Short mmCIF file of C-alpha atoms and ligand atoms in Angstrom, two decimals:
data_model
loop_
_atom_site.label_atom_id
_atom_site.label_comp_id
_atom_site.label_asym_id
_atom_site.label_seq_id
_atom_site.Cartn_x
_atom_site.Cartn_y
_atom_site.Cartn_z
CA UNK I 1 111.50 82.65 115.24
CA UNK I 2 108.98 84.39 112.80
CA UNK I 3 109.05 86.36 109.77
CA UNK I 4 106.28 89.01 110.09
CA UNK I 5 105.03 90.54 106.30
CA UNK I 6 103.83 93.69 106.21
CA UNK I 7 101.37 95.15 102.92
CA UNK I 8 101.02 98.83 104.16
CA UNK I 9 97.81 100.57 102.31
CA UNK I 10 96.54 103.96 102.87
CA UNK I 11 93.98 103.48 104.79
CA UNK I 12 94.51 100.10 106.32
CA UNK I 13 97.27 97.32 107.21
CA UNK I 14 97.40 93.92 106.26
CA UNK I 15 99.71 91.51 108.12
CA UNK I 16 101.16 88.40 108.38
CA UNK I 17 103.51 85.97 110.75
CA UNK I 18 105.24 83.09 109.25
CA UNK I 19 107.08 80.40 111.42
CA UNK I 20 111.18 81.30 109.82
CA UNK I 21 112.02 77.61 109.32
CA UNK I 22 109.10 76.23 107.84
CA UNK I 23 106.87 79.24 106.19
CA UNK I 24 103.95 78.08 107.56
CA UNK I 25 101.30 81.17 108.50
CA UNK I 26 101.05 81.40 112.08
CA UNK I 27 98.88 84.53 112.39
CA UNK I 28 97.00 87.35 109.81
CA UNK I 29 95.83 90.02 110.32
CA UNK I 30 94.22 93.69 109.25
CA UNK I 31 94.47 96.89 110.81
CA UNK I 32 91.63 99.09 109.60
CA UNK I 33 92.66 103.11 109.79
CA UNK I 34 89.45 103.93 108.98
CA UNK I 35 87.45 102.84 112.12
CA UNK I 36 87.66 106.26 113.54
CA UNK I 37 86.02 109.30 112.81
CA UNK I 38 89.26 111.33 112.29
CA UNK I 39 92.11 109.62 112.54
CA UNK I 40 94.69 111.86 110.31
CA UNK I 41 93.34 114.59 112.99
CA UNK I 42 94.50 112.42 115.78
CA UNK I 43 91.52 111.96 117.32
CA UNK I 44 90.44 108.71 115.77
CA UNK I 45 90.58 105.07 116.65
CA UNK I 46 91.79 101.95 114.29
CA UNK I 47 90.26 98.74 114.77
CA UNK I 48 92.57 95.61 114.50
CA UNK I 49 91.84 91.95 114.01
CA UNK I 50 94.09 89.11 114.30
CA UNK I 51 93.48 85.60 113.26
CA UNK I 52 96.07 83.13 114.51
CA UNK I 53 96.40 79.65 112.66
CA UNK I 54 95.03 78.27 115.92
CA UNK I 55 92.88 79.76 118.14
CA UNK I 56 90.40 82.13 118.52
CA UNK I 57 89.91 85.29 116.14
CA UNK I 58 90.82 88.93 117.92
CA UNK I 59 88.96 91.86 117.49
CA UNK I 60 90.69 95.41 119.18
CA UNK I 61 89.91 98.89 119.27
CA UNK I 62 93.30 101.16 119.69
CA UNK I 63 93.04 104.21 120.92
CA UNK I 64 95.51 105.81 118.85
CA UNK I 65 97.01 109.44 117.35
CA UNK I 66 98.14 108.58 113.43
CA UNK I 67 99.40 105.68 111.49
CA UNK I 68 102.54 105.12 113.00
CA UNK I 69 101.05 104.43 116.34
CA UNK I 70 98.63 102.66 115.03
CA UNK I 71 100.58 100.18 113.58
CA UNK I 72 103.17 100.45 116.57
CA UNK I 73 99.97 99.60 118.71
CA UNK I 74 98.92 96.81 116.86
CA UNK I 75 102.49 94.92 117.07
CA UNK I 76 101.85 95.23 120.69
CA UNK I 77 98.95 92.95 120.27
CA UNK I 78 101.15 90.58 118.74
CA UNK I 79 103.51 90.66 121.65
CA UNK I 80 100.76 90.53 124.16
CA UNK I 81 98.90 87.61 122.87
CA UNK I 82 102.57 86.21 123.02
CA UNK I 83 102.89 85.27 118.73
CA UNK I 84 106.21 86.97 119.07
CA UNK I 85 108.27 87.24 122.33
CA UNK I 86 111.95 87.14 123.58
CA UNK I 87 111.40 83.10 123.32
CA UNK I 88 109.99 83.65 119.83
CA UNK I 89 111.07 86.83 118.35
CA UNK I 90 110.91 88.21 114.80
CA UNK I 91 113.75 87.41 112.80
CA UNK I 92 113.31 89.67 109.79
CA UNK I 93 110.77 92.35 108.82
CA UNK I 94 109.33 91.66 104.83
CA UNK I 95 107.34 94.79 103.62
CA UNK I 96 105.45 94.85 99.94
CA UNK I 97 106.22 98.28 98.68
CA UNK I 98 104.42 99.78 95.63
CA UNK I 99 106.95 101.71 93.71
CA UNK I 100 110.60 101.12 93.48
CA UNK I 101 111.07 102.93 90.02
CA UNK I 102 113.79 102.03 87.77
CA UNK I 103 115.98 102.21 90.72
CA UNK I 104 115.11 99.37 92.47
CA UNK I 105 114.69 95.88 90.95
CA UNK I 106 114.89 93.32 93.04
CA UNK I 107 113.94 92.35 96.87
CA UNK I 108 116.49 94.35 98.96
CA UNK I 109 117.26 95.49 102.71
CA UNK I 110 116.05 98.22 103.56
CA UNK I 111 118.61 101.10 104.97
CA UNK I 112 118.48 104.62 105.18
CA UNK I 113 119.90 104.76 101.22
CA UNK I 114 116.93 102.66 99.91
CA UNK I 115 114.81 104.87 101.88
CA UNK I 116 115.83 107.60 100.30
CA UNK I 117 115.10 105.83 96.66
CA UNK I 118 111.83 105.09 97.70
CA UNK I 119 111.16 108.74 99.35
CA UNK I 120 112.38 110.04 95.59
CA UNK I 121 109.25 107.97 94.05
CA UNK I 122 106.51 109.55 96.26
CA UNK I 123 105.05 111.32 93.60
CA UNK I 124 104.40 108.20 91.81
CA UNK I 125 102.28 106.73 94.52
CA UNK I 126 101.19 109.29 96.86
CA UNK I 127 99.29 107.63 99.20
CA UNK I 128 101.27 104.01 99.19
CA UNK I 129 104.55 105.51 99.47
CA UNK I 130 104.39 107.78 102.69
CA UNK I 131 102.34 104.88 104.03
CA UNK I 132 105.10 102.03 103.85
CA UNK I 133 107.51 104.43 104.84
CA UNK I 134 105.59 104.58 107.84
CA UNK I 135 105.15 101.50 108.70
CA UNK I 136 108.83 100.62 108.08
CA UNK I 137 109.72 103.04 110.96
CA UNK I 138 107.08 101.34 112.72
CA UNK I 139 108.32 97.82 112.60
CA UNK I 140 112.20 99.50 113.26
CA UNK I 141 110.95 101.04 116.42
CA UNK I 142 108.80 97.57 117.18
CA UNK I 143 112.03 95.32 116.19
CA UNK I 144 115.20 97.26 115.96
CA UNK I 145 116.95 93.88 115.87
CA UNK I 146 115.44 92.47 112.82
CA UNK I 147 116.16 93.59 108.99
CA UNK I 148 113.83 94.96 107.32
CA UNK I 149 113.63 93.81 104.01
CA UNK I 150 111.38 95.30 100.61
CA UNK I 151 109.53 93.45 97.85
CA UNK I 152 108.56 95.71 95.00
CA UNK I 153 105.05 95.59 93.36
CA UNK I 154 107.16 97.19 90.14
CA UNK I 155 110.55 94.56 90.46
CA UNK I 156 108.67 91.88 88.35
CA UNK I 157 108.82 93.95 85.09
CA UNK I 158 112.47 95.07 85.39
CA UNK I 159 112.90 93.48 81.85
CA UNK I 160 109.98 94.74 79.79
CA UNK I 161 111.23 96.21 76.96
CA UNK I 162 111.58 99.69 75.98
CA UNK I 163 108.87 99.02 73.11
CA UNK I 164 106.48 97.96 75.78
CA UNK I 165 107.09 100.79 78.33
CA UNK I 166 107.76 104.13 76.32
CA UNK I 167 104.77 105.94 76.09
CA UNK I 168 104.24 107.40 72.35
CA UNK I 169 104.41 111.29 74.18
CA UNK I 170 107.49 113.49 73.87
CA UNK I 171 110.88 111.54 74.58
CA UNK I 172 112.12 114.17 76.91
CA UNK I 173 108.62 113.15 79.71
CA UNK I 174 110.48 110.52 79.70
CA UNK I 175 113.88 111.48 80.20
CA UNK I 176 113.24 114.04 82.53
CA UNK I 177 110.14 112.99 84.10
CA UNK I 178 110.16 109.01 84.36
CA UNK I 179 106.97 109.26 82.52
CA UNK I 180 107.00 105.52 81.43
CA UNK I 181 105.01 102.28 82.12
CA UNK I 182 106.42 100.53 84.71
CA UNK I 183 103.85 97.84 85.82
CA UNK I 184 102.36 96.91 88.94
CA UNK I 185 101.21 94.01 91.05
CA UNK I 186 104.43 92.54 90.57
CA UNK I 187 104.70 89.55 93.40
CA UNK I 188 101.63 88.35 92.48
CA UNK I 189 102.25 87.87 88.71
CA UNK I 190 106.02 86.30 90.25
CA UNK I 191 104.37 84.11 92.27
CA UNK I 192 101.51 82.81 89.95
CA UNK I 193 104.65 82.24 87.42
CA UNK I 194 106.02 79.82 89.59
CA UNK I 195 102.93 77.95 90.81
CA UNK I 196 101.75 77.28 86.96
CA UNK I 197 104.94 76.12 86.47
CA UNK I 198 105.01 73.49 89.00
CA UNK I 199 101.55 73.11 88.20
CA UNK I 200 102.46 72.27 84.22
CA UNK I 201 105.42 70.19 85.67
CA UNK I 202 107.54 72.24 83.60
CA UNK I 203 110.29 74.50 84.01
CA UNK I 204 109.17 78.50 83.92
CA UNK I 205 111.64 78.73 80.75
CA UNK I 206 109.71 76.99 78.51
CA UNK I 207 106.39 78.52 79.14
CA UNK I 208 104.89 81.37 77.85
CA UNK I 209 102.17 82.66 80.37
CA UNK I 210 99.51 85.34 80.19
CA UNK I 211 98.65 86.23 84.01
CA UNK I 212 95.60 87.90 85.10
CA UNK I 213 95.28 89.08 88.45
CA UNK I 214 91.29 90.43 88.82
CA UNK I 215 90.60 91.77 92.11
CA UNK I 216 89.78 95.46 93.33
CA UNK I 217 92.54 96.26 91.65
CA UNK I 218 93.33 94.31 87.87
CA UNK I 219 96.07 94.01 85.67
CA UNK I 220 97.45 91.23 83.28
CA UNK I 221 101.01 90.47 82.53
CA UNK I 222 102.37 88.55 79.59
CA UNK I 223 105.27 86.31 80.61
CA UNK I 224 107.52 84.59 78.69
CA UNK I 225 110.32 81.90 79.20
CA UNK I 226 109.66 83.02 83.27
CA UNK I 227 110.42 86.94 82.60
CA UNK I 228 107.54 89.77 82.71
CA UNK I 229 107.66 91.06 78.86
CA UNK I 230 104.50 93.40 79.60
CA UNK I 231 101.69 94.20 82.10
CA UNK I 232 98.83 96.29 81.62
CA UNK I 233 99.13 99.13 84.60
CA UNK I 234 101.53 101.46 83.42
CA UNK I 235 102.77 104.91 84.82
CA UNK I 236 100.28 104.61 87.75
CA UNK I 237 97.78 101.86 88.40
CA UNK I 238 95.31 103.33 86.63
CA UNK I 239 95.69 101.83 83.54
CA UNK I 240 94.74 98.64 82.19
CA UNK I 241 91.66 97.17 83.20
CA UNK I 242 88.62 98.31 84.55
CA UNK I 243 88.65 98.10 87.85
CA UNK I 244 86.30 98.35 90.99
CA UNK I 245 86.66 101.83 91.39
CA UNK I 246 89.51 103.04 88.84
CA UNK I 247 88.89 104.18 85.09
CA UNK I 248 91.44 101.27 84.24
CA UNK I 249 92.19 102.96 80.08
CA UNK I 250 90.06 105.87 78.56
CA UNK I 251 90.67 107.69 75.74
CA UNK I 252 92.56 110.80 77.11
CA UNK I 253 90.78 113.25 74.90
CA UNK I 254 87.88 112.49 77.56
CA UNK I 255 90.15 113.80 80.73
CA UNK I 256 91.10 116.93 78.36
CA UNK I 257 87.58 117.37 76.91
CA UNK I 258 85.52 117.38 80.60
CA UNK I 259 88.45 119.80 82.12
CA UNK I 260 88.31 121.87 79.61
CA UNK I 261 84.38 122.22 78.13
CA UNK I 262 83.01 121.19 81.46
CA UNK I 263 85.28 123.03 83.92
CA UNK I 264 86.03 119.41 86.23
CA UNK I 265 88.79 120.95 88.19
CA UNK I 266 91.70 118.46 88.07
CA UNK I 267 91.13 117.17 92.02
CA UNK I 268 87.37 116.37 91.41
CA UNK I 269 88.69 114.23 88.35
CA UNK I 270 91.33 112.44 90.22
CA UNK I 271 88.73 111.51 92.82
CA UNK I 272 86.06 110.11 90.21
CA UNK I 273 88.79 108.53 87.94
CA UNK I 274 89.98 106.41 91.10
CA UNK I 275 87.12 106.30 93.30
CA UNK I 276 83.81 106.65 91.30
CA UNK I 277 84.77 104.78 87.88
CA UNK I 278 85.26 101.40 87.46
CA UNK I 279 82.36 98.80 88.24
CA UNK I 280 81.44 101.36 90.41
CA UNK I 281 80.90 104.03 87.98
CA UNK I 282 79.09 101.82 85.17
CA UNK I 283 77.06 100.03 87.28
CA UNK I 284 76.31 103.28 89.89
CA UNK I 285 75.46 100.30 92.18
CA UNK I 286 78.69 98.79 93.50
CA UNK I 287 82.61 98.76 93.48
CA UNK I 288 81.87 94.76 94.54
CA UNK I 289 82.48 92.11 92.11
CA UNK I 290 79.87 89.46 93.37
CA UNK I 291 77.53 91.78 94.39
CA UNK I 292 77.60 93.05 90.98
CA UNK I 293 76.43 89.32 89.47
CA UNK I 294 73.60 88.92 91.87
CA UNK I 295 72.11 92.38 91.24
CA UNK I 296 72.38 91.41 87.82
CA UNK I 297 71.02 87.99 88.19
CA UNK I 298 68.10 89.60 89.30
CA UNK I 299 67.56 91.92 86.59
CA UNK I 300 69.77 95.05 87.44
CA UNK I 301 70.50 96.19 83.78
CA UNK I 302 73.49 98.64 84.95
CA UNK I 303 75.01 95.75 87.04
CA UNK I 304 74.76 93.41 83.77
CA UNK I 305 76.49 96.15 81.95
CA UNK I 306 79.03 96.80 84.42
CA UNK I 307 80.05 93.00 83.93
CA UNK I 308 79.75 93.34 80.14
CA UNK I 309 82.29 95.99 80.23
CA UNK I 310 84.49 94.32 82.84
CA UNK I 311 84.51 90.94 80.45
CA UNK I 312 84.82 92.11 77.36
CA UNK I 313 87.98 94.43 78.23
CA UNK I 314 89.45 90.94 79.91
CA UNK I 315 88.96 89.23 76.99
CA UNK I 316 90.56 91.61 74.54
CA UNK I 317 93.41 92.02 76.60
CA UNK I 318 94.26 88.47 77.14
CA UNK I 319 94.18 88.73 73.31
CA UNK I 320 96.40 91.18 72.91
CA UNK I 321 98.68 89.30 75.10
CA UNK I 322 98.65 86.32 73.69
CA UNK I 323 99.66 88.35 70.71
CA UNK I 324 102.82 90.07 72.29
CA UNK I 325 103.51 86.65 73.29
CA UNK I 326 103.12 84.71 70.22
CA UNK I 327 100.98 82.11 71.11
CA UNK I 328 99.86 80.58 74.94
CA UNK I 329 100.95 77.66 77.38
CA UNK I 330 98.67 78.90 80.22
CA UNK I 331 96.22 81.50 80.99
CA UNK I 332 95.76 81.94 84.56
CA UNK I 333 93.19 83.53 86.24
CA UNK I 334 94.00 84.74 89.96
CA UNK I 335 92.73 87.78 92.59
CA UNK I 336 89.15 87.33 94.04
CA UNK I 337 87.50 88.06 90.84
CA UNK I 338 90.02 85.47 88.78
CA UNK I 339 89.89 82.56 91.44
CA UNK I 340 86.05 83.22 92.52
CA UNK I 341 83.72 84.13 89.32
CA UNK I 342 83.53 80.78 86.88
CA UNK I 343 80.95 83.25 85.17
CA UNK I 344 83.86 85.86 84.24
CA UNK I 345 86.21 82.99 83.53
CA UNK I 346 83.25 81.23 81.29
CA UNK I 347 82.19 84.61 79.05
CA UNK I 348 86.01 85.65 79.09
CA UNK I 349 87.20 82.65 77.25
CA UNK I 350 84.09 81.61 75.38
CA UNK I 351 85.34 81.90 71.61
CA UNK I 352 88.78 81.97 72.69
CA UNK I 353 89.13 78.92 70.15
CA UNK I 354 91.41 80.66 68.18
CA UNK I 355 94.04 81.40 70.26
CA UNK I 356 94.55 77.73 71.72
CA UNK I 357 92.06 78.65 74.45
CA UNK I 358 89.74 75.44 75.76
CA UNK I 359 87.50 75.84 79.21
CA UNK I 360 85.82 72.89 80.17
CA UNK I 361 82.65 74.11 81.17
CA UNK I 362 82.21 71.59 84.21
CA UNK I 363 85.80 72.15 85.39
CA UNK I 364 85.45 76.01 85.44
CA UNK I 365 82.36 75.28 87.63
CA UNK I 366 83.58 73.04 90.33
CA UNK I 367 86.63 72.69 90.66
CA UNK I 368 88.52 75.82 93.14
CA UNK I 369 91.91 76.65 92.92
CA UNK I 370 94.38 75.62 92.66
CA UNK I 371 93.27 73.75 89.46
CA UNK I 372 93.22 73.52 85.60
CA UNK I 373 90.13 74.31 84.15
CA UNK I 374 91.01 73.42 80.58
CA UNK I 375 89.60 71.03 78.17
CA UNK I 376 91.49 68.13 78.05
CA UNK I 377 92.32 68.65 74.16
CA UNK I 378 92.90 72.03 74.62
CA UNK I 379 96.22 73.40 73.29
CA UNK I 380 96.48 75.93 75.86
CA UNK I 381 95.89 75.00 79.90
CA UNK I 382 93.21 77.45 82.19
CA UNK I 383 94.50 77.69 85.40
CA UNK I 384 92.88 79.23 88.60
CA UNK I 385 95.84 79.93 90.94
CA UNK I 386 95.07 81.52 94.70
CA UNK I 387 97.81 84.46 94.62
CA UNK I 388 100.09 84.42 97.76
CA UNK I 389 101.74 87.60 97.69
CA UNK I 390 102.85 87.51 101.87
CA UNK I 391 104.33 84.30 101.41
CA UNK I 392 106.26 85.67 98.30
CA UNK I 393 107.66 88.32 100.64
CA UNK I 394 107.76 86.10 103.57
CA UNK I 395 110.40 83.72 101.31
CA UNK I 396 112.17 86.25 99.95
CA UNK I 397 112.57 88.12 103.28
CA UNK I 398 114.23 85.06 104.53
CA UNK I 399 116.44 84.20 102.05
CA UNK I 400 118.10 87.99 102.56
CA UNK I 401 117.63 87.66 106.40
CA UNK I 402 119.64 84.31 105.81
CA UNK I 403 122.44 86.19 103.89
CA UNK I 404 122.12 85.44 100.31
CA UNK I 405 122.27 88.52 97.85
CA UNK I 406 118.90 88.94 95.98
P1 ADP F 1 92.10 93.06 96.60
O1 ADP F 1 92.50 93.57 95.25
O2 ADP F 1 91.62 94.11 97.54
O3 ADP F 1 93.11 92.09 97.21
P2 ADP F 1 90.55 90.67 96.12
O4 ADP F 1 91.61 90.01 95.32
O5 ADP F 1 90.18 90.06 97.43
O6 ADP F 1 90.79 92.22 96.31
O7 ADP F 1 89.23 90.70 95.19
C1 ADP F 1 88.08 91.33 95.59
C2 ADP F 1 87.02 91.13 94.50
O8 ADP F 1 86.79 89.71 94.34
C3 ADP F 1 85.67 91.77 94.84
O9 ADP F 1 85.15 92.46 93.72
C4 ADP F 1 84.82 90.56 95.19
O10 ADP F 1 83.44 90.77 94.92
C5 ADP F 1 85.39 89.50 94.25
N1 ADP F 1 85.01 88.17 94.69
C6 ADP F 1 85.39 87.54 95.82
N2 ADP F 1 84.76 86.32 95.90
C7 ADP F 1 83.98 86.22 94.80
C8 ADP F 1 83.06 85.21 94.30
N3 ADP F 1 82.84 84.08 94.96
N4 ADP F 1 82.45 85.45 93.12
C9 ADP F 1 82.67 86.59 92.44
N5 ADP F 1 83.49 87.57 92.85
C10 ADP F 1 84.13 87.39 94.02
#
């Protein structure tokens, strides 16, 4: 029996098969939706690859008319390659879903009421929502005997505090608009909570954690005694850091002054404030992390400033954290970015004396994660933790499949 994860995008699929009894990964894989030339027009083609534990890796074009098929199609492959059958069928369905408001705050089943929570939310994440909605009817038509069950990228931060998510704006956005911060990469920051905890050989309860997740798309959450107290994406996952292609936080006054004095109508500024902004925008050379540190390792001044930007706004958050948090146990460092770049972690923490924050320089260098990178006197520990968000869902997924309440 398997438990197959599902992390829906908008324009591709990632997902995984886990073995139900022991949670081992028996298969990943990505469906990309933007192979074809057109595929919203139904005329385009999605290219699939699938990379069982053992064996060789699959590569498939599928002929297919929209997402639903697409992803429909691609469970075929599954079947056909026999990772699921009638001798080994899925047991349960786990999807990661982006938004589940303040309506939804823990992993549930999904049935046509939760559907219609996380329909109500579509205008929070326009192109996540629709897409997971889509891919839960896919995975129902593919496995109508399985539950389906839904992890929520915003469940983590279900007890922030009204100080931390009220926006200083008129009361009544609030009220009558859900204009709030509500947080975002959620199972992630869960999961990295537990690791450093069993890492630290200590129980969640006693640690205060600042989290941050650096990959295309960044955030940081404070934790404390195992419970999200802030993160740094807010309404939408724009906020926060800078990211590879997103804004991350600008000064407002900037989206009000270019509309207004330099007529930027508001769908050209949505495009450049999540697809040209970011390392991206600053560097004008790449959305691309490591590409960005060996263009500037060669003496690309724009890529060196696109990292000075990137660093420095890491830095001052995990600051401000440590602040909210009154002082540090562990700052992890996780995503592609987090786990990958020593050179990020290095400038990030460098001077971080004063808030209990050691590296060891040699540590930070060789060791990959998971590992603490810390100085051995240092008050705080540095930990590099490799996120598993699919086997967060994969767990959970079971333990609902298996009947307990979440
Ligand atoms: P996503 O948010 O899409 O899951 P990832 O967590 O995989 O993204 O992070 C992607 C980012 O990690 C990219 O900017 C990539 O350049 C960066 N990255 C991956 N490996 C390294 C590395 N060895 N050194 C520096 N950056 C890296």
């Amino acid at each position: 029996m398997g438990i197959l994860v599902i992390n829906a995008g908008s324009s591709s699929v990632k997902f995984a098969l886990f073995r139900f009894d022991t949670l081992e990964t028996e298969a990943r894989g990505l469906l990309d939706l933007t192979a074809g030339p057109d595929l919203a027009a139904g005329e385009g083609r999605a290219a699939l690859t699938l990379r069982p534990s053992k064996g060789e890796v699959l590569t498939r074009r599928l002929d297919v008319p929209g997402y639903h098929a697409a992803v429909v199609a691609a469970l075929g492959v599954l079947a056909e390659v026999g990772l699921c059958s009638q001798q080994r069928p899925v047991r349960v369905v786990g999807h990661r879903l982006i938004h589940g408001g303040e309506a939804i705050r823990q992993p549930v089943r999904i049935d046509p009421e939760v559907k219609q929570v996380i329909r109500q939310y579509t205008h929070l994440a326009p192109l996540h929502i629709p897409a997971g909605l889509e891919a839960i009817a896919a995975t129902e038509e593919a496995f109508p005997h399985a539950p389906q069950v839904g992890l929520f990228d915003t469940a983590f931060f279900a007890h922030v505090p009204p100080a931390a998510y009220i926006y200083p704006l008129p009361y009544e956005w609030y009220e009558q608009w859900g204009i709030r911060r509500y947080g975002f990469h959620g199972t992630s920051h869960a999961y990295c909570t537990e690791r450093a905890a069993e890492m630290l050989g200590r129980p969640a309860e006693e640690l205060r954690l600042v989290i941050c997740h650096l990959g295309h798309g960044s955030s940081a959450t404070a934790v404390d005694a195992g419970v999200a107290v802030t993160n740094t994406m807010g309404f939408t996952p724009l906020e926060g850091f800078m990211m590879g292609t997103r804004c991350g936080t600008v000064d407002p006054g900037i989206l009000l002054h270019v509309m207004r004095e330099k007529g930027l109508p508001v769908e050209q500024l949505d495009e450049t404030l999540h697809k040209r902004s970011g390392l991206l925008g600053v560097s004008g050379l790449s959305a691309d992390f490591r590409e960005l540190e060996q263009a500037a390792a060669a003496g690309h001044s724009r890529a060196r400033l696109a990292l000075d930007v990137y660093t420095h706004r890491v830095k001052a958050t995990i600051g401000s954290l440590v602040a909210v948090l009154g002082g540090l146990d562990a700052l992890v460092f996780t995503g592609g970015i987090g786990e990958n770049s020593h050179r990020l972690r290095g400038e990030a923490c460098a001077g971080l004396g004063c808030l209990g924050i050691a590296l060891d320089p040699q540590r930070n260098l060789q060791l990959r994660p998971d590992a603490d990178l810390a100085a051995s006197g240092s008050p705080a520990r540095v930990l590099a933790i490799h996120t598993r968000e699919d086997y967060m869902i994969a767990r959970e997924a079971k333990r609902l499949a298996a009947g307990a309440r979440g």
